[in-house]
Short mmCIF file of C-alpha atoms in Angstrom, two decimals:
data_model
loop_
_atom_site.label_atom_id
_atom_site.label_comp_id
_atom_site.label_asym_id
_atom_site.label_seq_id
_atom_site.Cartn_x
_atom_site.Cartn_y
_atom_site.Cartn_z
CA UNK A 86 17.54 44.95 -8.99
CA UNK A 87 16.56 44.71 -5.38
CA UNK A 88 12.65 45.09 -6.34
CA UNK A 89 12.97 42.58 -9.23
CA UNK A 90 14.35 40.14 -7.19
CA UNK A 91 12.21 40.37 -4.41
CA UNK A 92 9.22 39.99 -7.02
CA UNK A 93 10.94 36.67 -8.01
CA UNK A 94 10.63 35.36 -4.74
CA UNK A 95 7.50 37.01 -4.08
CA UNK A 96 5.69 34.68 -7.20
CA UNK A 97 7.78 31.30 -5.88
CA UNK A 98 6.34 31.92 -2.77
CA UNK A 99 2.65 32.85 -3.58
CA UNK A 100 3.01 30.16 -6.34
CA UNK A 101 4.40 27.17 -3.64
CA UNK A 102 1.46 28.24 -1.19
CA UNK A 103 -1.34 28.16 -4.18
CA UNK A 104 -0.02 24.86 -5.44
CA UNK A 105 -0.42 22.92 -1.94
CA UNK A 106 -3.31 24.29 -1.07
CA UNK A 107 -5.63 24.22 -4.97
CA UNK A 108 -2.94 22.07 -7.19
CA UNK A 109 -1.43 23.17 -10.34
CA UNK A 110 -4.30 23.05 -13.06
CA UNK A 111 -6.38 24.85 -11.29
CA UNK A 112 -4.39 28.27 -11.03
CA UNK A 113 -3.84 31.07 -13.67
CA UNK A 114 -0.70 33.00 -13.51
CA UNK A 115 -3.35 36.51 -12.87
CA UNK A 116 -4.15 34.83 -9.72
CA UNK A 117 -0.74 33.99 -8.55
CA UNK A 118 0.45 37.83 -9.23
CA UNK A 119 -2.27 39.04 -7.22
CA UNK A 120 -1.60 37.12 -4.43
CA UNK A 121 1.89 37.66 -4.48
CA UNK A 122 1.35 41.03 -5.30
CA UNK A 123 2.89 42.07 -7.71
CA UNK A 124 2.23 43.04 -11.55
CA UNK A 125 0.85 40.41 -13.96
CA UNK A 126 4.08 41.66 -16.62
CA UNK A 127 6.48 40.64 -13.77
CA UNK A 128 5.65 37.41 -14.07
CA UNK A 129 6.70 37.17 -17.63
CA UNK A 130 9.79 39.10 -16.83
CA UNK A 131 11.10 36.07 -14.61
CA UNK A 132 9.07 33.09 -16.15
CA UNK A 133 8.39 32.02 -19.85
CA UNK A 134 5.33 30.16 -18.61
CA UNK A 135 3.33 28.16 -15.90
CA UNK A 136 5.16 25.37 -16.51
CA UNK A 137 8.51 27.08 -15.92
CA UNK A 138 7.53 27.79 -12.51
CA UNK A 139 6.15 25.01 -11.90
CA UNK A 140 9.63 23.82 -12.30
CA UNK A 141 11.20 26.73 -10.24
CA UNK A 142 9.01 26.29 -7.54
CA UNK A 143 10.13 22.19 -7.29
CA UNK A 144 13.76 22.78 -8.18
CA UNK A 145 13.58 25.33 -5.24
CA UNK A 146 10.87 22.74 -2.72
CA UNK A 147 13.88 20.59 -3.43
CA UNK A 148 16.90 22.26 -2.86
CA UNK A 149 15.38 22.91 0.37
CA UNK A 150 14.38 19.56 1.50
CA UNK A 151 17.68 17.93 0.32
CA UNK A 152 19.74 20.35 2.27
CA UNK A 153 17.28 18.92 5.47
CA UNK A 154 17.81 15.47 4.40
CA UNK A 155 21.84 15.65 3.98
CA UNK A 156 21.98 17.08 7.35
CA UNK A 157 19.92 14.97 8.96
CA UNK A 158 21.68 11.69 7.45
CA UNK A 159 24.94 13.12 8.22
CA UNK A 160 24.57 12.96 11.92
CA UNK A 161 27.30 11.21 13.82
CA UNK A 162 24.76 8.29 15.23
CA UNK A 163 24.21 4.67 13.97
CA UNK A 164 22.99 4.18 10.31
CA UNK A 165 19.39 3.34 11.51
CA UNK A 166 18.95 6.02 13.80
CA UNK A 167 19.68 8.84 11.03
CA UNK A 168 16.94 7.46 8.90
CA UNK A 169 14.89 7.34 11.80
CA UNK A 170 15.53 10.86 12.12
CA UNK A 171 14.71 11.68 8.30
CA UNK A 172 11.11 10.05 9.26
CA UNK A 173 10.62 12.15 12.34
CA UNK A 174 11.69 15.20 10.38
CA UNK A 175 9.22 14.33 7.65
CA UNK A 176 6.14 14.18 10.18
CA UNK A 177 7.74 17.45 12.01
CA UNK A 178 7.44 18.93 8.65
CA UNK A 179 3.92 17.95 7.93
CA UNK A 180 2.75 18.77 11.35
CA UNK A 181 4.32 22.70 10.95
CA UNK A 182 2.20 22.84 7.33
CA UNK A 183 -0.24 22.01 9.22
CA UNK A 184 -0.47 23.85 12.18
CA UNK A 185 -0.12 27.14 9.24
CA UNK A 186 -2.62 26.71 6.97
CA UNK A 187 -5.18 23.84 8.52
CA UNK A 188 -4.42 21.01 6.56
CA UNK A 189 -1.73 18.53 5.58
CA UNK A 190 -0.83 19.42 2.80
CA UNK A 191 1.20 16.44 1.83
CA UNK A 192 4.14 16.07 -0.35
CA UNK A 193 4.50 18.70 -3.04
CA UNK A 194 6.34 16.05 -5.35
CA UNK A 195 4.26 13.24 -4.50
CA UNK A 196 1.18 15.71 -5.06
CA UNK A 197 2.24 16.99 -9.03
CA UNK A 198 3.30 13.26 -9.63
CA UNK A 199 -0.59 12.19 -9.70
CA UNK A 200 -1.83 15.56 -11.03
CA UNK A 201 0.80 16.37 -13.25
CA UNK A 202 3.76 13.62 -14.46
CA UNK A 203 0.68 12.41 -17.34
CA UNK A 204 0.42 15.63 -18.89
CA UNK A 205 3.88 17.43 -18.40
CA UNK A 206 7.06 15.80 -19.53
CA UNK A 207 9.51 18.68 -18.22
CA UNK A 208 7.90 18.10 -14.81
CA UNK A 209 7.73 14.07 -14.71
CA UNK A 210 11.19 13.79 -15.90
CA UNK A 211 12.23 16.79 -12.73
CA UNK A 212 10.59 14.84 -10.45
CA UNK A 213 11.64 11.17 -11.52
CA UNK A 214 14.83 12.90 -11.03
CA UNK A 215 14.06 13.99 -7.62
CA UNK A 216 12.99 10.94 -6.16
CA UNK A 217 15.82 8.93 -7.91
CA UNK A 218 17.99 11.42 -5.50
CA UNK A 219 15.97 10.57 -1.93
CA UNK A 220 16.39 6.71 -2.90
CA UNK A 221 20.24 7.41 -3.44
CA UNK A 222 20.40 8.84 -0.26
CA UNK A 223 18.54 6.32 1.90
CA UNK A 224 20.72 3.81 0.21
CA UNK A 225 23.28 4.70 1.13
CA UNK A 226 22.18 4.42 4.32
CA UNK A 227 20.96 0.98 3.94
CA UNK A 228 24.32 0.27 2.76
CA UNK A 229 26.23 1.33 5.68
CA UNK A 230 23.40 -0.26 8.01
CA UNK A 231 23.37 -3.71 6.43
CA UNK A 232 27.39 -3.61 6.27
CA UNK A 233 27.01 -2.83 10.09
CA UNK A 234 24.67 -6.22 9.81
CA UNK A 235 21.30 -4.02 11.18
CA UNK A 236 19.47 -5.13 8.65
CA UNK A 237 18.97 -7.99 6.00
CA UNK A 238 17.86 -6.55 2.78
CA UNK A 239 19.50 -7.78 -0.13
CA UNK A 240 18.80 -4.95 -2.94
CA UNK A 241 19.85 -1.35 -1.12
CA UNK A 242 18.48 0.37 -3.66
CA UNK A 243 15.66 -1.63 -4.43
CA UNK A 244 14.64 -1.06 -0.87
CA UNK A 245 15.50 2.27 -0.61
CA UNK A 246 12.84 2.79 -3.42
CA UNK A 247 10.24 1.00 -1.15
CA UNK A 248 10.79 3.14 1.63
CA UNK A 249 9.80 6.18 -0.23
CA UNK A 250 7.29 4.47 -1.76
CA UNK A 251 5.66 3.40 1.67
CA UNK A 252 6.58 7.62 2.93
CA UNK A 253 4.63 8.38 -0.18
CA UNK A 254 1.72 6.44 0.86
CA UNK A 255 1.51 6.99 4.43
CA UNK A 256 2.09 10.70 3.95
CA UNK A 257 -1.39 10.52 1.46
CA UNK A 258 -3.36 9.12 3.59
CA UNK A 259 -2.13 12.12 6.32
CA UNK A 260 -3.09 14.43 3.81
CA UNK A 261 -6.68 12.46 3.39
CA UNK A 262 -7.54 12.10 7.08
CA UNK A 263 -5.53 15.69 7.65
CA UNK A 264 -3.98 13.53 10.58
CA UNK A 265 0.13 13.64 10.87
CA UNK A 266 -0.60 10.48 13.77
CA UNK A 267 -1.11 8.39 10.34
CA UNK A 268 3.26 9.30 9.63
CA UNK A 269 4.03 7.12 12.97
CA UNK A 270 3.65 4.05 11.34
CA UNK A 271 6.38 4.55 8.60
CA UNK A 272 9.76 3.92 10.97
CA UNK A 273 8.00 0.69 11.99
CA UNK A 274 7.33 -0.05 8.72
CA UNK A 275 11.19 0.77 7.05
CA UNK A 276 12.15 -1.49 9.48
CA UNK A 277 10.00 -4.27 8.09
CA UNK A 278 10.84 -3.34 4.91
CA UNK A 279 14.48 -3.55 5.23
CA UNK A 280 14.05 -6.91 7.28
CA UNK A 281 15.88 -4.95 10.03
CA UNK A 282 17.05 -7.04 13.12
CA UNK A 283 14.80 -5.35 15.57
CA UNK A 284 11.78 -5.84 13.74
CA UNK A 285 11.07 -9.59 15.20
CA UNK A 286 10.61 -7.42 18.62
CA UNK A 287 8.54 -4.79 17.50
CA UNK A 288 6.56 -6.18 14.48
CA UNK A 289 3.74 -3.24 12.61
CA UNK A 290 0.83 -2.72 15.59
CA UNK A 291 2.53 -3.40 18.64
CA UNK B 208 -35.53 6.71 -20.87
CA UNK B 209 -33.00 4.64 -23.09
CA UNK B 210 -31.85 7.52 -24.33
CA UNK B 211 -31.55 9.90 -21.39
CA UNK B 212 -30.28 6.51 -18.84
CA UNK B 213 -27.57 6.13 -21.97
CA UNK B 214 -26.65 9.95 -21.83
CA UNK B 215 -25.52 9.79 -18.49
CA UNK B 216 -23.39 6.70 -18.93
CA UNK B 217 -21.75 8.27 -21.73
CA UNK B 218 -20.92 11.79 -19.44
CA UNK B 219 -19.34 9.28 -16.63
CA UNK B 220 -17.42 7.04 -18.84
CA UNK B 221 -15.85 10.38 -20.72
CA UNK B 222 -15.64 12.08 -17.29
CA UNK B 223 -13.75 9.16 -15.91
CA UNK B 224 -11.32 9.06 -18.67
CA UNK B 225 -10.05 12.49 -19.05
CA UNK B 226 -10.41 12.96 -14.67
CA UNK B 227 -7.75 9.81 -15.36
CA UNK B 228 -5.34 11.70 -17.92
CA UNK B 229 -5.36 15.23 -16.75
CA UNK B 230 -6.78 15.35 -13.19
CA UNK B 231 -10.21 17.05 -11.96
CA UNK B 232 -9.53 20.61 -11.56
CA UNK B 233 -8.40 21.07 -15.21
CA UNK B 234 -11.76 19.74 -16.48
CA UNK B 235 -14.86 21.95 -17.81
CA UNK B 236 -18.43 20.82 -17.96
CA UNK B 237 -18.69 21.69 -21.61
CA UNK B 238 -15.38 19.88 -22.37
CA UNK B 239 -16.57 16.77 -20.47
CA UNK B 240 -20.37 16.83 -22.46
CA UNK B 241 -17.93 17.06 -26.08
CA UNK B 242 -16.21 13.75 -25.02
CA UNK B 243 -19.05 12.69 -24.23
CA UNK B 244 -21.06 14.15 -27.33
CA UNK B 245 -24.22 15.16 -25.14
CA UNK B 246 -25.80 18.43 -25.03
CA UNK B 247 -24.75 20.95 -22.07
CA UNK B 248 -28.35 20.59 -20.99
CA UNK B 249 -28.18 16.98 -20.36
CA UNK B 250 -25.39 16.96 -17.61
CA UNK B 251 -27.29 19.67 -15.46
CA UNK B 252 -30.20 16.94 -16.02
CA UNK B 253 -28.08 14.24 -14.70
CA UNK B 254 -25.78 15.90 -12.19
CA UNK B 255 -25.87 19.12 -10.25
CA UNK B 256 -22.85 20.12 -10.18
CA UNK B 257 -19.38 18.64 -11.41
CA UNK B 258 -18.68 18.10 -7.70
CA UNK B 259 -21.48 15.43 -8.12
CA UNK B 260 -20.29 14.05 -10.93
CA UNK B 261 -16.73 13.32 -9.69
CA UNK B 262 -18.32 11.42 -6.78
CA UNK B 263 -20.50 9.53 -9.42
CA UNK B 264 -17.34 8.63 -10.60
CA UNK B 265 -15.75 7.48 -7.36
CA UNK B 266 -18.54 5.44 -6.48
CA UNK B 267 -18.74 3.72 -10.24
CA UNK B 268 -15.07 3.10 -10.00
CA UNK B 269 -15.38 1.58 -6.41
CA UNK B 270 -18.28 -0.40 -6.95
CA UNK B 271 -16.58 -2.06 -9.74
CA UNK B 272 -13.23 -2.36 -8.06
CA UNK B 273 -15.20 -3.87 -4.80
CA UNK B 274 -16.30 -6.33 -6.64
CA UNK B 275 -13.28 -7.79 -8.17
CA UNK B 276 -11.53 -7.27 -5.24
CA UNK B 277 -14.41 -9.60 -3.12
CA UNK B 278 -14.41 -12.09 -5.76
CA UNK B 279 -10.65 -12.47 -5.38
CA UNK B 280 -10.81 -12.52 -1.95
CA UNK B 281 -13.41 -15.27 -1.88
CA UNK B 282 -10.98 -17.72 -4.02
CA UNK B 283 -10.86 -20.29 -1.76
CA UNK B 284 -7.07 -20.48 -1.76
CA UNK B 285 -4.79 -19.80 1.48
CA UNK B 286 -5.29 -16.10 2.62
CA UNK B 287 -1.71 -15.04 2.12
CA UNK B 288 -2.28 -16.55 -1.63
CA UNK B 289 -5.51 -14.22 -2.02
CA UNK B 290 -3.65 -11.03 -0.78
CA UNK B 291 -1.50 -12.24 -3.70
CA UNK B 292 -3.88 -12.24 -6.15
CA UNK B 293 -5.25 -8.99 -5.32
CA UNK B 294 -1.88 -7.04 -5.76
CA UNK B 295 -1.58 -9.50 -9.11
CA UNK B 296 -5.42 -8.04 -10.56
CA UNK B 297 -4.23 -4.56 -9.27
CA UNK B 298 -0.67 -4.90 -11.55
CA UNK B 299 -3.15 -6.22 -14.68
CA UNK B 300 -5.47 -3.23 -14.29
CA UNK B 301 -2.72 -0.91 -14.23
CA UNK B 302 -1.14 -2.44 -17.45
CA UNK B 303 -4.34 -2.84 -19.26
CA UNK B 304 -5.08 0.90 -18.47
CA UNK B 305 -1.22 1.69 -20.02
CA UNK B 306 -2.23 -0.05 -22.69
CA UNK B 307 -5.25 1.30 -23.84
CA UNK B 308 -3.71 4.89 -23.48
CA UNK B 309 -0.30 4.58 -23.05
CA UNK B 310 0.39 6.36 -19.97
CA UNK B 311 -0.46 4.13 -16.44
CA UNK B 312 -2.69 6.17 -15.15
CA UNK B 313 -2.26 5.25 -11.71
CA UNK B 314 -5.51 4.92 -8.83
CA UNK B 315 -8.18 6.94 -8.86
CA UNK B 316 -8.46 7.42 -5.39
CA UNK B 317 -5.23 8.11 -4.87
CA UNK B 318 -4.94 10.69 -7.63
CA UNK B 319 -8.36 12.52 -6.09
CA UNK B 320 -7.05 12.19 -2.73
CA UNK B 321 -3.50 14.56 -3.63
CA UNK B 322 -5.43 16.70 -6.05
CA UNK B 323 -8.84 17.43 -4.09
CA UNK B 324 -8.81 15.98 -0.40
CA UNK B 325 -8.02 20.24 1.03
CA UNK B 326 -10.66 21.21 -1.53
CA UNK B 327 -13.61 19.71 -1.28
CA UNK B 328 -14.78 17.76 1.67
CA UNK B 329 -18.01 15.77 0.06
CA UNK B 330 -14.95 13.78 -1.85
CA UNK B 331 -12.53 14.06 1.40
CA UNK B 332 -14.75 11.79 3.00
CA UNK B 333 -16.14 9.59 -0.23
CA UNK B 334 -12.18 8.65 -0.59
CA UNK B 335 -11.86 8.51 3.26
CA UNK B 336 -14.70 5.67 3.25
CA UNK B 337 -13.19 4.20 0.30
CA UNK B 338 -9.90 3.33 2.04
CA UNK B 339 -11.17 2.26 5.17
CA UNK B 340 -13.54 -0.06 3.27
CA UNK B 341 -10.36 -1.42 1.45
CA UNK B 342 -7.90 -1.75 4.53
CA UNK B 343 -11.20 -3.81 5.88
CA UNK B 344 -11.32 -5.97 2.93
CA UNK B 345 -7.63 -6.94 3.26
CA UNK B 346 -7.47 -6.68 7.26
CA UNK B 347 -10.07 -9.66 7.28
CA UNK B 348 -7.47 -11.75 5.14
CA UNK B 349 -4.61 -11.07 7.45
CA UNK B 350 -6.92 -12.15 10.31
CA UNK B 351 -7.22 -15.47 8.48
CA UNK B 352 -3.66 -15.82 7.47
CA UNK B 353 -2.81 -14.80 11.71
CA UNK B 354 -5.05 -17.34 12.72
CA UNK B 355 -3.05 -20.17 10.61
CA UNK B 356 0.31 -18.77 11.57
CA UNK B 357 1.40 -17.39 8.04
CA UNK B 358 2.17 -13.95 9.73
CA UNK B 359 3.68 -12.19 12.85
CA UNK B 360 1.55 -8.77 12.72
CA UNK B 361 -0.26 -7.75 15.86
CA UNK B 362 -2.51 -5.31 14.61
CA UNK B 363 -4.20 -6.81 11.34
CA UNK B 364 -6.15 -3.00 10.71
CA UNK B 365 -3.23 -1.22 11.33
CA UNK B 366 -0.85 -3.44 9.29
CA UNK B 367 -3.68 -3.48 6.44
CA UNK B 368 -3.73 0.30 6.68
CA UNK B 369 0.29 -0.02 5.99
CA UNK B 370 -0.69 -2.45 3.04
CA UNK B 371 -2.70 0.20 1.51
CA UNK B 372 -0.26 3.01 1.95
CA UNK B 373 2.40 0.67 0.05
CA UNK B 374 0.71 -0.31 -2.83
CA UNK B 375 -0.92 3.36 -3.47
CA UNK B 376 2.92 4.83 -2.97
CA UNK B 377 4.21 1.78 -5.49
CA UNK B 378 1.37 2.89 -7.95
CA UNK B 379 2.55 6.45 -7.49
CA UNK B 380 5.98 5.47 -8.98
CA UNK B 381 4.33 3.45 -11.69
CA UNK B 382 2.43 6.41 -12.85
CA UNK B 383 5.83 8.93 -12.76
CA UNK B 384 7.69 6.07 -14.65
CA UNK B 385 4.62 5.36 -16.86
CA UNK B 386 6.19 1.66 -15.66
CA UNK B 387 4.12 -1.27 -14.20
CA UNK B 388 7.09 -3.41 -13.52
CA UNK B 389 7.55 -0.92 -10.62
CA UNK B 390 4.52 -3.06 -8.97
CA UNK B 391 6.65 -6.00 -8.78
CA UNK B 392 7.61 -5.06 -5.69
CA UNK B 393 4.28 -4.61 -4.37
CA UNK B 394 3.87 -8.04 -3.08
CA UNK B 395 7.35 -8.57 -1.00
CA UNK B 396 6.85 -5.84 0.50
CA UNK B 397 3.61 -7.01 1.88
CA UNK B 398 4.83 -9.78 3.19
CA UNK B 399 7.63 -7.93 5.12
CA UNK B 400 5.12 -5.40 6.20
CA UNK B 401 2.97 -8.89 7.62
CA UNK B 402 6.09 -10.57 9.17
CA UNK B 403 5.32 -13.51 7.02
CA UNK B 404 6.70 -16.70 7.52
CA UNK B 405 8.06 -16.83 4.06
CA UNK B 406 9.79 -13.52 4.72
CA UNK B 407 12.69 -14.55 6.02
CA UNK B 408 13.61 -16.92 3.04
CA UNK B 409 12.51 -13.71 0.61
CA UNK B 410 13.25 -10.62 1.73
CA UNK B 411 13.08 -7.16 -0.75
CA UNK B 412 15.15 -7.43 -3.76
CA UNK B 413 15.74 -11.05 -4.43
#
């Protein structure tokens, strides 16, 4: 039981790696064995197909990242300063991917939603799902920063979908110009987006 | 000459179309000349390699999107109105594209950028030029609309650069909801981003 789970991990892990660096169409479940190293009829031991763990390797990207993000936004500091903190862990992240394998790799969701959510129901509705769950959390954030009166927005949630939206964006173009610099612009921007009071001192640029 | 100049539209249009539903990595030479219903023989005639014939299709795509986006641009309406229009002609492509195959199929660029930007560099920097040349387009409107007044933003390139990374995030979410009306937000947004005057009476979500 000890090998078969340690095979398990070993494809999720050869699998995440392959995905960020080549995308998802692109690889056949031969080449993920091999570099996880292990034998091709493992795979279908843990996995009834591509897709599945495709699924396994988000549900477990995930699980991961929320664990960061509840953490981070449960910090005993003002509302604005814990998202400002998500932001900052978001460019730490990209910078460590980075600094590993030689380019940003980006987001993994944000990556499979333009190569993938067309083709692959099972995945588009996992990752709707997903990013439904980071706007929850920012809004609630929102919420407690605009009861606070820190910021103006009217629609929490509406923002809270434009602030991933504008992560999602900025943390593209990092991955085009392989250059984590392009992430310092997204705190200045959530705090344009959410009309925050501090923004008519420090508007985009300055 | 009809024929062959014909041959090669036909390989770009059908290349364009599936690179839009199921990405570029997925795609096979042979698949893309049966779409297209040429001969094999006739791509390696046109193109040398399917490397070149994605950037054929970048550059198609871009020429044609330049050009609506200039002749928009040139309306000689205020400039905050023009920025308007563009994100306005962006939504109508988007839902004339979900139309005619029922899935939004989201930007071109931006798909590329997530699914080939670490692969390949020839499209790294095609897609690289692309966006500058866009967040030039629109940083010569906020100049204009500075100059009047209309908006607060220091750096017009660097805010434009945030305009970009906004509306390619928003068109993300279209795509994973296969939902247009997720665009809607596109253009309050922009104005927050641009400390525009009208901002305060209209901030995200009203």
């Amino acid at each position: 039981m000890g090998r078969t789970s340690d095979a398990r991990e070993k494809i999720l892990a050869a699998a995440r790696s392959l995905i960020e660096l080549r995308g998802y169409s692109a690889l056949g479940v031969a080449e993920i064995c091999k570099a996880a190293g292990v034998p091709k009829g493992s795979f279908y031991y843990f996995f009834e197909s591509k897709e599945a763990l495709a699924l396994a390797v988000i549900d477990e990207h995930w699980a991961a990242q929320e664990r960061a993000w509840r953490q981070v936004l449960a910090e005993e500091v003002e509302p604005l300063h814990r998202l400002r903190r998500l932001f900052e862990v978001t460019q730490a992240a990209q910078l460590a991917g980075q600094q590993s394998c030689g380019t940003v790799s980006g987001c993994l969701f944000g990556n499979l939603t333009l190569e993938l959510s067309n083709q692959t129901e099972s995945i588009r509705a996992r990752l709707q799902e997903i990013f439904e769950a980071q706007a929850g959390l920012i809004e609630a954030v929102i919420g407690e920063a605009r009861a606070r009166g820190d910021v103006t927005v009217a629609d929490a949630r509406e923002a809270a979908r434009s602030v991933v939206a504008q992560l999602e964006g900025q943390v593209l173009f990092a991955k085009l110009y392989n250059d984590t610099q392009r992430l310092g612009a997204m705190w200045t921007n959530c705090l344009a987006l959410l009309g925050a009071r501090t923004f008519a001192e420090a508007p985009i640029g300055l």
